[in-house]
PDB file of C-alpha atoms in Angstrom:
ATOM      1  CA  MET A  27     178.752-146.618  13.370  1.00 43.00           C
ATOM      2  CA  THR A  28     180.321-147.740  10.097  1.00 40.00           C
ATOM      3  CA  PHE A  29     178.359-150.304   8.167  1.00 37.00           C
ATOM      4  CA  VAL A  30     180.912-151.199   5.484  1.00 38.00           C
ATOM      5  CA  SER A  31     182.588-154.497   6.230  1.00 38.00           C
ATOM      6  CA  LYS A  32     185.854-155.797   4.819  1.00 35.00           C
ATOM      7  CA  PHE A  33     186.043-159.445   3.878  1.00 35.00           C
ATOM      8  CA  ASN A  34     188.867-161.441   5.367  1.00 38.00           C
ATOM      9  CA  THR A  35     191.054-162.566   2.474  1.00 35.00           C
ATOM     10  CA  THR A  36     193.579-164.576   4.439  1.00 31.00           C
ATOM     11  CA  VAL A  37     194.272-167.928   2.817  1.00 29.00           C
ATOM     12  CA  ALA A  38     194.567-170.754   5.337  1.00 33.00           C
ATOM     13  CA  SER A  39     197.835-172.697   5.120  1.00 30.00           C
ATOM     14  CA  ALA A  40     196.483-175.931   6.541  1.00 30.00           C
ATOM     15  CA  VAL A  41     193.479-178.111   5.908  1.00 29.00           C
ATOM     16  CA  VAL A  42     191.064-178.454   8.836  1.00 33.00           C
ATOM     17  CA  GLY A  43     190.602-181.994  10.218  1.00 34.00           C
ATOM     18  CA  GLY A  44     188.548-184.800   8.749  1.00 33.00           C
ATOM     19  CA  CYS A  45     185.168-183.518   9.989  1.00 35.00           C
ATOM     20  CA  VAL A  46     185.432-180.499   7.726  1.00 38.00           C
ATOM     21  CA  ALA A  47     183.752-180.874   4.365  1.00 39.00           C
ATOM     22  CA  VAL A  48     186.333-178.997   2.278  1.00 41.00           C
ATOM     23  CA  ALA A  49     188.568-181.584   0.650  1.00 39.00           C
ATOM     24  CA  ALA A  50     191.426-179.263  -0.240  1.00 38.00           C
ATOM     25  CA  THR A  51     194.581-180.657  -1.692  1.00 36.00           C
ATOM     26  CA  THR A  52     196.293-177.296  -2.042  1.00 42.00           C
ATOM     27  CA  ALA A  53     195.431-173.858  -0.709  1.00 47.00           C
ATOM     28  CA  GLY A  54     192.477-172.576  -2.713  1.00 53.00           C
ATOM     29  CA  ALA A  55     191.464-175.910  -4.277  1.00 62.00           C
ATOM     30  CA  ALA A  56     188.218-177.283  -2.891  1.00 70.00           C
ATOM     31  CA  GLU A  57     185.293-179.643  -3.299  1.00 89.00           C
ATOM     32  CA  LEU A  58     182.386-177.945  -1.562  1.00 96.00           C
ATOM     33  CA  ARG A  59     179.148-179.226  -0.023  1.00 97.00           C
ATOM     34  CA  GLY A  60     176.064-177.029  -0.004  1.00 97.00           C
ATOM     35  CA  TRP A  61     172.866-177.179   2.098  1.00 97.00           C
ATOM     36  CA  ASN A  62     169.408-176.360   0.787  1.00 95.00           C
ATOM     37  CA  VAL A  63     166.013-177.178   2.301  1.00 89.00           C
ATOM     38  CA  HIS A  64     164.021-176.793  -0.925  1.00 88.00           C
ATOM     39  CA  VAL A  65     163.119-179.237  -3.694  1.00 85.00           C
ATOM     40  CA  GLU A  66     165.288-179.270  -6.803  1.00 91.00           C
ATOM     41  CA  ASP A  67     162.987-177.225  -9.066  1.00 90.00           C
ATOM     42  CA  TYR A  68     162.503-174.396  -6.543  1.00 91.00           C
ATOM     43  CA  PRO A  69     163.869-170.923  -7.496  1.00 95.00           C
ATOM     44  CA  VAL A  70     166.447-171.106  -4.703  1.00 96.00           C
ATOM     45  CA  SER A  71     167.646-174.520  -5.845  1.00 96.00           C
ATOM     46  CA  ILE A  72     168.025-173.517  -9.485  1.00 97.00           C
ATOM     47  CA  ALA A  73     169.986-170.395  -8.518  1.00 98.00           C
ATOM     48  CA  MET A  74     172.282-172.370  -6.210  1.00 98.00           C
ATOM     49  CA  GLU A  75     173.072-174.828  -8.994  1.00 98.00           C
ATOM     50  CA  SER A  76     173.878-171.908 -11.311  1.00 98.00           C
ATOM     51  CA  PHE A  77     176.095-170.374  -8.633  1.00 98.00           C
ATOM     52  CA  MET A  78     178.185-173.493  -8.213  1.00 97.00           C
ATOM     53  CA  ALA A  79     178.421-174.074 -11.981  1.00 98.00           C
ATOM     54  CA  GLU A  80     179.717-170.542 -12.554  1.00 98.00           C
ATOM     55  CA  VAL A  81     182.249-170.842  -9.725  1.00 98.00           C
ATOM     56  CA  ALA A  82     183.565-174.113 -11.146  1.00 97.00           C
ATOM     57  CA  GLU A  83     183.858-172.634 -14.641  1.00 98.00           C
ATOM     58  CA  ARG A  84     185.526-169.393 -13.599  1.00 98.00           C
ATOM     59  CA  THR A  85     188.020-171.118 -11.292  1.00 97.00           C
ATOM     60  CA  ASN A  86     188.893-173.633 -14.029  1.00 96.00           C
ATOM     61  CA  GLY A  87     187.636-176.466 -11.884  1.00 96.00           C
ATOM     62  CA  GLU A  88     189.716-175.576  -8.812  1.00 96.00           C
ATOM     63  CA  VAL A  89     186.558-174.887  -6.789  1.00 97.00           C
ATOM     64  CA  THR A  90     183.738-177.323  -7.454  1.00 97.00           C
ATOM     65  CA  GLY A  91     180.877-178.551  -5.367  1.00 95.00           C
ATOM     66  CA  LYS A  92     177.484-180.157  -4.936  1.00 96.00           C
ATOM     67  CA  THR A  93     174.298-178.726  -3.475  1.00 97.00           C
ATOM     68  CA  PHE A  94     172.272-181.184  -1.396  1.00 96.00           C
ATOM     69  CA  HIS A  95     168.601-180.254  -1.725  1.00 95.00           C
ATOM     70  CA  ASN A  96     165.521-181.248   0.322  1.00 91.00           C
ATOM     71  CA  GLY A  97     167.269-180.660   3.656  1.00 90.00           C
ATOM     72  CA  VAL A  98     169.089-183.996   3.467  1.00 92.00           C
ATOM     73  CA  LEU A  99     172.042-182.537   5.391  1.00 94.00           C
ATOM     74  CA  GLY A 100     169.822-181.628   8.349  1.00 89.00           C
ATOM     75  CA  ASN A 101     167.390-178.921   9.429  1.00 87.00           C
ATOM     76  CA  GLN A 102     168.203-175.208   9.227  1.00 87.00           C
ATOM     77  CA  PRO A 103     169.399-174.649  12.830  1.00 86.00           C
ATOM     78  CA  ASP A 104     171.719-177.648  12.568  1.00 90.00           C
ATOM     79  CA  ALA A 105     172.936-176.598   9.128  1.00 93.00           C
ATOM     80  CA  ILE A 106     173.728-173.072  10.321  1.00 92.00           C
ATOM     81  CA  GLU A 107     175.841-174.503  13.116  1.00 92.00           C
ATOM     82  CA  GLN A 108     177.599-176.816  10.643  1.00 94.00           C
ATOM     83  CA  ILE A 109     178.300-173.845   8.369  1.00 95.00           C
ATOM     84  CA  ARG A 110     179.875-171.994  11.286  1.00 93.00           C
ATOM     85  CA  LEU A 111     182.017-175.029  12.102  1.00 94.00           C
ATOM     86  CA  GLY A 112     183.011-175.573   8.473  1.00 95.00           C
ATOM     87  CA  VAL A 113     181.362-178.983   8.246  1.00 96.00           C
ATOM     88  CA  ILE A 114     179.091-177.634   5.484  1.00 97.00           C
ATOM     89  CA  ASP A 115     180.680-175.126   3.118  1.00 98.00           C
ATOM     90  CA  PHE A 116     177.763-173.067   1.825  1.00 98.00           C
ATOM     91  CA  GLY A 117     174.005-172.877   2.126  1.00 97.00           C
ATOM     92  CA  GLU A 118     170.893-170.788   1.607  1.00 97.00           C
ATOM     93  CA  PHE A 119     169.087-169.689   4.754  1.00 95.00           C
ATOM     94  CA  SER A 120     166.207-167.509   5.876  1.00 91.00           C
ATOM     95  CA  LEU A 121     167.416-164.651   8.060  1.00 92.00           C
ATOM     96  CA  GLY A 122     164.361-165.078  10.301  1.00 84.00           C
ATOM     97  CA  PRO A 123     165.552-167.984  12.451  1.00 80.00           C
ATOM     98  CA  MET A 124     169.095-166.559  12.536  1.00 86.00           C
ATOM     99  CA  GLY A 125     167.962-163.713  14.770  1.00 81.00           C
ATOM    100  CA  THR A 126     168.380-165.649  17.996  1.00 78.00           C
ATOM    101  CA  SER A 127     172.147-165.952  17.442  1.00 83.00           C
ATOM    102  CA  ILE A 128     172.968-163.059  15.087  1.00 90.00           C
ATOM    103  CA  PRO A 129     171.219-159.877  16.307  1.00 90.00           C
ATOM    104  CA  GLU A 130     171.825-157.927  13.104  1.00 94.00           C
ATOM    105  CA  THR A 131     169.754-160.408  11.099  1.00 94.00           C
ATOM    106  CA  ASN A 132     166.807-159.865  13.412  1.00 92.00           C
ATOM    107  CA  VAL A 133     166.390-156.321  12.119  1.00 96.00           C
ATOM    108  CA  VAL A 134     164.795-157.569   8.877  1.00 95.00           C
ATOM    109  CA  SER A 135     162.313-159.593  10.944  1.00 93.00           C
ATOM    110  CA  LEU A 136     160.729-156.436  12.328  1.00 96.00           C
ATOM    111  CA  PRO A 137     157.206-156.179  10.873  1.00 96.00           C
ATOM    112  CA  PHE A 138     156.747-153.685   8.030  1.00 95.00           C
ATOM    113  CA  ILE A 139     160.387-152.515   8.200  1.00 96.00           C
ATOM    114  CA  PHE A 140     160.722-152.728   4.410  1.00 95.00           C
ATOM    115  CA  LYS A 141     158.220-150.758   2.349  1.00 92.00           C
ATOM    116  CA  SER A 142     158.371-153.053  -0.682  1.00 92.00           C
ATOM    117  CA  ILE A 143     160.270-155.912  -2.296  1.00 95.00           C
ATOM    118  CA  PRO A 144     162.200-153.567  -4.668  1.00 96.00           C
ATOM    119  CA  GLN A 145     163.244-151.444  -1.694  1.00 96.00           C
ATOM    120  CA  MET A 146     164.476-154.567   0.081  1.00 97.00           C
ATOM    121  CA  TYR A 147     166.622-155.460  -2.942  1.00 97.00           C
ATOM    122  CA  GLU A 148     168.190-152.003  -3.032  1.00 97.00           C
ATOM    123  CA  LEU A 149     168.955-151.859   0.677  1.00 98.00           C
ATOM    124  CA  MET A 150     170.225-155.411   0.994  1.00 98.00           C
ATOM    125  CA  ASP A 151     172.521-154.968  -2.018  1.00 97.00           C
ATOM    126  CA  GLY A 152     173.941-151.856  -0.360  1.00 96.00           C
ATOM    127  CA  GLU A 153     174.713-150.495   3.077  1.00 96.00           C
ATOM    128  CA  VAL A 154     172.086-152.476   4.989  1.00 97.00           C
ATOM    129  CA  GLY A 155     173.302-155.770   3.562  1.00 97.00           C
ATOM    130  CA  GLU A 156     176.878-154.841   4.435  1.00 97.00           C
ATOM    131  CA  ALA A 157     175.896-154.112   8.030  1.00 96.00           C
ATOM    132  CA  ILE A 158     174.029-157.376   8.419  1.00 97.00           C
ATOM    133  CA  GLY A 159     176.848-159.207   6.674  1.00 97.00           C
ATOM    134  CA  ALA A 160     179.340-157.808   9.180  1.00 96.00           C
ATOM    135  CA  GLY A 161     177.298-159.342  11.987  1.00 96.00           C
ATOM    136  CA  MET A 162     177.192-162.669  10.182  1.00 97.00           C
ATOM    137  CA  MET A 163     180.951-162.619   9.628  1.00 97.00           C
ATOM    138  CA  LYS A 164     181.466-162.336  13.382  1.00 96.00           C
ATOM    139  CA  LYS A 165     179.540-165.600  13.716  1.00 95.00           C
ATOM    140  CA  GLY A 166     181.474-167.449  11.030  1.00 96.00           C
ATOM    141  CA  MET A 167     179.221-166.915   7.984  1.00 97.00           C
ATOM    142  CA  VAL A 168     180.091-164.952   4.817  1.00 98.00           C
ATOM    143  CA  PRO A 169     177.117-163.602   2.803  1.00 98.00           C
ATOM    144  CA  LEU A 170     177.486-164.012  -0.963  1.00 98.00           C
ATOM    145  CA  GLY A 171     174.028-162.988  -2.182  1.00 98.00           C
ATOM    146  CA  TRP A 172     170.637-161.889  -0.873  1.00 98.00           C
ATOM    147  CA  TYR A 173     167.754-164.024  -2.154  1.00 98.00           C
ATOM    148  CA  ASP A 174     164.062-163.130  -2.260  1.00 97.00           C
ATOM    149  CA  ALA A 175     161.514-164.953  -0.123  1.00 95.00           C
ATOM    150  CA  GLY A 176     158.642-162.641  -0.992  1.00 95.00           C
ATOM    151  CA  ALA A 177     156.297-160.977   1.450  1.00 96.00           C
ATOM    152  CA  ARG A 178     154.636-163.009   4.183  1.00 96.00           C
ATOM    153  CA  SER A 179     150.913-162.609   4.777  1.00 98.00           C
ATOM    154  CA  PHE A 180     148.344-164.188   7.093  1.00 98.00           C
ATOM    155  CA  TYR A 181     146.100-167.074   6.107  1.00 98.00           C
ATOM    156  CA  ASN A 182     143.527-168.876   8.200  1.00 98.00           C
ATOM    157  CA  SER A 183     140.417-171.042   8.154  1.00 98.00           C
ATOM    158  CA  LYS A 184     138.080-168.599   9.911  1.00 97.00           C
ATOM    159  CA  THR A 185     137.861-165.123   8.414  1.00 97.00           C
ATOM    160  CA  PRO A 186     139.489-162.514   6.169  1.00 98.00           C
ATOM    161  CA  ILE A 187     141.882-160.200   8.007  1.00 98.00           C
ATOM    162  CA  ASN A 188     141.428-156.548   7.106  1.00 97.00           C
ATOM    163  CA  THR A 189     142.336-154.841  10.379  1.00 97.00           C
ATOM    164  CA  PRO A 190     144.416-155.785  13.449  1.00 97.00           C
ATOM    165  CA  ALA A 191     141.151-156.437  15.298  1.00 97.00           C
ATOM    166  CA  ASP A 192     140.488-159.359  12.939  1.00 98.00           C
ATOM    167  CA  VAL A 193     143.527-161.169  14.362  1.00 98.00           C
ATOM    168  CA  GLU A 194     142.139-161.070  17.897  1.00 98.00           C
ATOM    169  CA  GLY A 195     141.685-164.568  19.300  1.00 98.00           C
ATOM    170  CA  LEU A 196     143.086-166.364  16.260  1.00 98.00           C
ATOM    171  CA  LYS A 197     145.658-169.103  16.900  1.00 98.00           C
ATOM    172  CA  ILE A 198     148.441-168.364  14.421  1.00 98.00           C
ATOM    173  CA  ARG A 199     151.484-170.527  13.783  1.00 97.00           C
ATOM    174  CA  VAL A 200     154.716-168.511  13.623  1.00 94.00           C
ATOM    175  CA  MET A 201     158.396-169.298  13.165  1.00 86.00           C
ATOM    176  CA  SER A 202     160.422-169.780  16.324  1.00 80.00           C
ATOM    177  CA  ASN A 203     161.456-166.176  16.967  1.00 83.00           C
ATOM    178  CA  ASP A 204     160.227-163.947  19.793  1.00 88.00           C
ATOM    179  CA  LEU A 205     159.663-161.087  17.342  1.00 90.00           C
ATOM    180  CA  PHE A 206     157.040-163.094  15.472  1.00 92.00           C
ATOM    181  CA  VAL A 207     155.343-164.120  18.695  1.00 95.00           C
ATOM    182  CA  LYS A 208     155.183-160.484  19.809  1.00 95.00           C
ATOM    183  CA  MET A 209     153.929-159.413  16.376  1.00 97.00           C
ATOM    184  CA  VAL A 210     150.837-161.621  16.687  1.00 97.00           C
ATOM    185  CA  GLU A 211     150.354-160.842  20.369  1.00 97.00           C
ATOM    186  CA  SER A 212     150.404-157.091  19.619  1.00 97.00           C
ATOM    187  CA  MET A 213     147.134-157.676  17.737  1.00 98.00           C
ATOM    188  CA  ASP A 214     145.713-159.855  20.541  1.00 98.00           C
ATOM    189  CA  GLY A 215     146.211-163.047  18.574  1.00 98.00           C
ATOM    190  CA  ASN A 216     147.581-166.293  20.019  1.00 98.00           C
ATOM    191  CA  ALA A 217     151.009-167.007  18.529  1.00 97.00           C
ATOM    192  CA  THR A 218     152.006-170.665  18.337  1.00 96.00           C
ATOM    193  CA  PRO A 219     155.580-171.508  17.317  1.00 93.00           C
ATOM    194  CA  MET A 220     155.753-174.911  15.658  1.00 91.00           C
ATOM    195  CA  ALA A 221     157.637-176.776  12.953  1.00 85.00           C
ATOM    196  CA  PHE A 222     156.534-175.883   9.435  1.00 86.00           C
ATOM    197  CA  ALA A 223     155.898-179.548   8.618  1.00 84.00           C
ATOM    198  CA  GLU A 224     153.193-179.679  11.301  1.00 94.00           C
ATOM    199  CA  VAL A 225     151.147-176.734  10.042  1.00 96.00           C
ATOM    200  CA  TYR A 226     148.843-178.468   7.532  1.00 97.00           C
ATOM    201  CA  GLN A 227     147.566-181.058   9.999  1.00 97.00           C
ATOM    202  CA  SER A 228     147.391-178.499  12.806  1.00 98.00           C
ATOM    203  CA  ILE A 229     145.095-176.243  10.782  1.00 98.00           C
ATOM    204  CA  LYS A 230     143.039-179.195   9.598  1.00 98.00           C
ATOM    205  CA  THR A 231     142.454-180.357  13.193  1.00 98.00           C
ATOM    206  CA  SER A 232     142.008-176.797  14.568  1.00 97.00           C
ATOM    207  CA  VAL A 233     145.106-176.947  16.748  1.00 98.00           C
ATOM    208  CA  VAL A 234     145.791-173.596  15.102  1.00 98.00           C
ATOM    209  CA  ASP A 235     143.519-171.434  12.968  1.00 98.00           C
ATOM    210  CA  GLY A 236     146.156-170.380  10.492  1.00 98.00           C
ATOM    211  CA  ALA A 237     149.703-169.274   9.815  1.00 98.00           C
ATOM    212  CA  GLU A 238     151.603-166.686   7.813  1.00 97.00           C
ATOM    213  CA  ASN A 239     153.861-167.177   4.827  1.00 95.00           C
ATOM    214  CA  ASN A 240     154.588-166.230   1.232  1.00 94.00           C
ATOM    215  CA  PRO A 241     152.396-167.416  -1.672  1.00 96.00           C
ATOM    216  CA  PRO A 242     154.679-170.233  -2.933  1.00 92.00           C
ATOM    217  CA  SER A 243     154.925-171.739   0.558  1.00 91.00           C
ATOM    218  CA  TYR A 244     151.156-171.402   1.085  1.00 96.00           C
ATOM    219  CA  GLU A 245     150.548-173.097  -2.265  1.00 95.00           C
ATOM    220  CA  SER A 246     153.271-175.755  -2.436  1.00 89.00           C
ATOM    221  CA  THR A 247     152.379-177.185   0.993  1.00 91.00           C
ATOM    222  CA  ASN A 248     148.664-177.262   0.135  1.00 95.00           C
ATOM    223  CA  HIS A 249     147.873-175.079   3.136  1.00 97.00           C
ATOM    224  CA  PHE A 250     145.298-173.358   0.921  1.00 98.00           C
ATOM    225  CA  GLU A 251     143.226-176.541   1.131  1.00 97.00           C
ATOM    226  CA  VAL A 252     142.652-176.079   4.871  1.00 98.00           C
ATOM    227  CA  ALA A 253     142.970-172.286   5.233  1.00 98.00           C
ATOM    228  CA  LYS A 254     141.058-170.598   2.431  1.00 98.00           C
ATOM    229  CA  TYR A 255     141.371-166.984   3.612  1.00 98.00           C
ATOM    230  CA  TYR A 256     144.613-165.351   2.447  1.00 98.00           C
ATOM    231  CA  SER A 257     144.954-161.737   3.535  1.00 98.00           C
ATOM    232  CA  LEU A 258     147.747-159.713   1.912  1.00 97.00           C
ATOM    233  CA  THR A 259     149.061-157.962   4.990  1.00 96.00           C
ATOM    234  CA  GLU A 260     152.611-158.377   3.629  1.00 96.00           C
ATOM    235  CA  HIS A 261     153.807-157.755   7.169  1.00 96.00           C
ATOM    236  CA  LEU A 262     157.209-159.412   6.784  1.00 96.00           C
ATOM    237  CA  ILE A 263     159.680-159.117   3.937  1.00 96.00           C
ATOM    238  CA  ILE A 264     162.535-161.295   5.133  1.00 95.00           C
ATOM    239  CA  PRO A 265     165.388-161.824   2.668  1.00 96.00           C
ATOM    240  CA  GLU A 266     167.359-165.029   2.563  1.00 96.00           C
ATOM    241  CA  CYS A 267     171.111-165.445   2.298  1.00 97.00           C
ATOM    242  CA  LEU A 268     173.371-167.528   0.117  1.00 98.00           C
ATOM    243  CA  CYS A 269     176.321-167.753   2.440  1.00 97.00           C
ATOM    244  CA  MET A 270     179.575-169.588   2.952  1.00 98.00           C
ATOM    245  CA  SER A 271     181.404-170.839   5.979  1.00 98.00           C
ATOM    246  CA  LEU A 272     184.086-168.382   7.055  1.00 98.00           C
ATOM    247  CA  LYS A 273     186.365-171.372   7.570  1.00 97.00           C
ATOM    248  CA  THR A 274     185.885-172.358   3.943  1.00 97.00           C
ATOM    249  CA  TRP A 275     186.154-168.759   2.759  1.00 97.00           C
ATOM    250  CA  GLU A 276     189.540-168.330   4.397  1.00 97.00           C
ATOM    251  CA  LYS A 277     190.898-171.297   2.413  1.00 95.00           C
ATOM    252  CA  MET A 278     190.228-169.482  -0.860  1.00 96.00           C
ATOM    253  CA  THR A 279     192.646-167.235  -2.720  1.00 96.00           C
ATOM    254  CA  PRO A 280     191.653-163.553  -3.069  1.00 97.00           C
ATOM    255  CA  GLU A 281     190.833-164.220  -6.745  1.00 97.00           C
ATOM    256  CA  GLN A 282     188.546-167.110  -5.818  1.00 97.00           C
ATOM    257  CA  GLN A 283     186.861-165.024  -3.151  1.00 98.00           C
ATOM    258  CA  GLU A 284     186.086-162.346  -5.721  1.00 98.00           C
ATOM    259  CA  ILE A 285     184.603-164.966  -8.055  1.00 98.00           C
ATOM    260  CA  LEU A 286     182.481-166.372  -5.222  1.00 98.00           C
ATOM    261  CA  LYS A 287     181.092-162.934  -4.347  1.00 98.00           C
ATOM    262  CA  ASP A 288     180.329-162.078  -7.959  1.00 98.00           C
ATOM    263  CA  ALA A 289     178.749-165.449  -8.729  1.00 98.00           C
ATOM    264  CA  GLY A 290     176.725-165.233  -5.520  1.00 98.00           C
ATOM    265  CA  HIS A 291     175.299-161.852  -6.468  1.00 98.00           C
ATOM    266  CA  LYS A 292     174.476-163.041 -10.002  1.00 98.00           C
ATOM    267  CA  SER A 293     172.688-166.075  -8.587  1.00 98.00           C
ATOM    268  CA  ALA A 294     170.644-163.754  -6.368  1.00 98.00           C
ATOM    269  CA  LEU A 295     169.530-161.731  -9.395  1.00 98.00           C
ATOM    270  CA  GLN A 296     168.512-164.957 -11.130  1.00 98.00           C
ATOM    271  CA  GLN A 297     166.681-166.256  -8.074  1.00 98.00           C
ATOM    272  CA  ARG A 298     164.691-163.025  -7.729  1.00 98.00           C
ATOM    273  CA  GLU A 299     163.379-163.297 -11.292  1.00 98.00           C
ATOM    274  CA  LEU A 300     162.504-166.953 -10.827  1.00 97.00           C
ATOM    275  CA  TRP A 301     160.835-166.182  -7.511  1.00 97.00           C
ATOM    276  CA  GLN A 302     158.580-163.494  -8.944  1.00 96.00           C
ATOM    277  CA  ALA A 303     157.394-165.866 -11.670  1.00 96.00           C
ATOM    278  CA  ARG A 304     156.804-168.658  -9.159  1.00 95.00           C
ATOM    279  CA  GLU A 305     154.895-166.300  -6.854  1.00 96.00           C
ATOM    280  CA  ALA A 306     152.538-165.248  -9.648  1.00 96.00           C
ATOM    281  CA  ALA A 307     151.919-168.884 -10.587  1.00 97.00           C
ATOM    282  CA  SER A 308     151.216-169.792  -6.956  1.00 96.00           C
ATOM    283  CA  MET A 309     148.658-167.017  -6.550  1.00 97.00           C
ATOM    284  CA  GLU A 310     146.910-168.145  -9.717  1.00 98.00           C
ATOM    285  CA  LYS A 311     146.782-171.746  -8.499  1.00 98.00           C
ATOM    286  CA  VAL A 312     145.408-171.004  -5.010  1.00 98.00           C
ATOM    287  CA  GLN A 313     142.737-168.694  -6.342  1.00 97.00           C
ATOM    288  CA  ALA A 314     141.697-171.348  -8.852  1.00 98.00           C
ATOM    289  CA  GLY A 315     141.514-173.730  -5.882  1.00 97.00           C
ATOM    290  CA  GLY A 316     139.023-171.555  -4.031  1.00 97.00           C
ATOM    291  CA  THR A 317     141.237-169.318  -1.897  1.00 98.00           C
ATOM    292  CA  ILE A 318     139.606-166.020  -0.970  1.00 98.00           C
ATOM    293  CA  VAL A 319     142.324-163.359  -1.331  1.00 98.00           C
ATOM    294  CA  ASN A 320     141.881-159.893   0.091  1.00 97.00           C
ATOM    295  CA  THR A 321     144.228-156.921  -0.137  1.00 96.00           C
ATOM    296  CA  ILE A 322     144.641-154.465   2.740  1.00 94.00           C
ATOM    297  CA  ALA A 323     143.426-151.010   1.790  1.00 86.00           C
ATOM    298  CA  ASP A 324     145.204-149.304   4.673  1.00 91.00           C
ATOM    299  CA  LYS A 325     148.166-150.915   6.429  1.00 93.00           C
ATOM    300  CA  ALA A 326     148.672-147.975   8.807  1.00 94.00           C
ATOM    301  CA  PRO A 327     146.649-149.585  11.657  1.00 96.00           C
ATOM    302  CA  PHE A 328     148.795-152.725  11.406  1.00 96.00           C
ATOM    303  CA  GLN A 329     151.969-150.661  11.410  1.00 95.00           C
ATOM    304  CA  ALA A 330     150.782-148.680  14.424  1.00 96.00           C
ATOM    305  CA  ALA A 331     150.032-151.906  16.291  1.00 97.00           C
ATOM    306  CA  MET A 332     153.694-152.898  15.917  1.00 97.00           C
ATOM    307  CA  ALA A 333     154.980-150.011  18.087  1.00 96.00           C
ATOM    308  CA  PRO A 334     155.487-152.263  21.159  1.00 95.00           C
ATOM    309  CA  VAL A 335     157.443-154.739  19.022  1.00 96.00           C
ATOM    310  CA  TYR A 336     159.866-152.023  17.920  1.00 97.00           C
ATOM    311  CA  GLU A 337     160.119-150.520  21.399  1.00 96.00           C
ATOM    312  CA  GLY A 338     160.961-153.872  22.945  1.00 95.00           C
ATOM    313  CA  PHE A 339     163.473-154.749  20.239  1.00 94.00           C
ATOM    314  CA  LEU A 340     165.346-151.452  20.494  1.00 96.00           C
ATOM    315  CA  ALA A 341     165.350-151.614  24.293  1.00 96.00           C
ATOM    316  CA  ASP A 342     167.037-155.009  24.048  1.00 93.00           C
ATOM    317  CA  ASN A 343     169.323-153.999  21.157  1.00 94.00           C
ATOM    318  CA  PRO A 344     170.156-150.296  21.499  1.00 96.00           C
ATOM    319  CA  ASP A 345     173.272-150.719  19.358  1.00 95.00           C
ATOM    320  CA  LEU A 346     171.031-151.602  16.396  1.00 96.00           C
ATOM    321  CA  THR A 347     168.981-148.386  16.582  1.00 97.00           C
ATOM    322  CA  GLU A 348     170.958-146.725  13.804  1.00 96.00           C
ATOM    323  CA  LEU A 349     170.527-149.698  11.490  1.00 96.00           C
ATOM    324  CA  VAL A 350     166.780-149.868  12.176  1.00 97.00           C
ATOM    325  CA  ASN A 351     166.422-146.155  11.487  1.00 96.00           C
ATOM    326  CA  LEU A 352     168.506-146.435   8.322  1.00 95.00           C
ATOM    327  CA  ILE A 353     165.940-148.881   6.899  1.00 96.00           C
ATOM    328  CA  ARG A 354     162.822-147.151   8.246  1.00 93.00           C
ATOM    329  CA  ASN A 355     163.899-143.749   6.917  1.00 93.00           C
ATOM    330  CA  ALA A 356     164.861-145.020   3.470  1.00 93.00           C
ATOM    331  CA  ASN A 357     162.690-144.033   0.524  1.00 83.00           C
TER     332      ASN A 357
END
């Protein structure tokens, strides 16, 4: 299996119909629309603005655009579909929910597959990112940069989690992906997929006992007010993608495509630095607010508990075995 993908550099000779967001007057000239779920001062948002500013400058104003923050262009599943159709030109998405339609992206949703954040950077900027990007290209999305979303850990209103046995019986909200459901079930917890916006009230009213997420999400949503135990399992390190519609990409000249790729990667480097600073600030704030944080001395029992998750995934996706092993065997 060859993981290196080649970007399609064909320039479209016609403009797609009125529903498409690219307002091109000549081949390679475009006014782009970008999707982003986050608020304007979030690390992702700042990096996306920098990306578009650099593209506009380096193309001498031939490629310009606007990023619409706060999810005003729709929710993530809808936005992904609009990207594929060319209705939205670029966006920043978590790879987690993509797994249902793009199998390659599901690999990074396997618990504990990355050993650390720095390792994730290295692999996603190299062969692993190219392999996942090839799968995305087949579905009409062109990756331009891999953003950091930190490590996800469990938090709940009942008890610290130090071993898999501590998850038993807990009702944990997860994202809508079978892998996350199976992850919690492998520790005898009760996984409950639900919209992120419903989590605060659901914990407060004991519909669920807790959830799992990165520190900025735990802090910015005030989940720490209703779930004071934050246990640093760091079970998921799921990168996010700044990506462009393949339909939009094919309208660009080869020179513009090269600028887009370079600017995308630079924005990812900026976002990672901003993210790390935001994460540290979030941890400081939640601890000042009374959160009880515990580290996990030995993650091996958690990793061992995930064996059925891996076995089931590879049974369903045997063609991804080599990619999974490439990540698991990396230093």
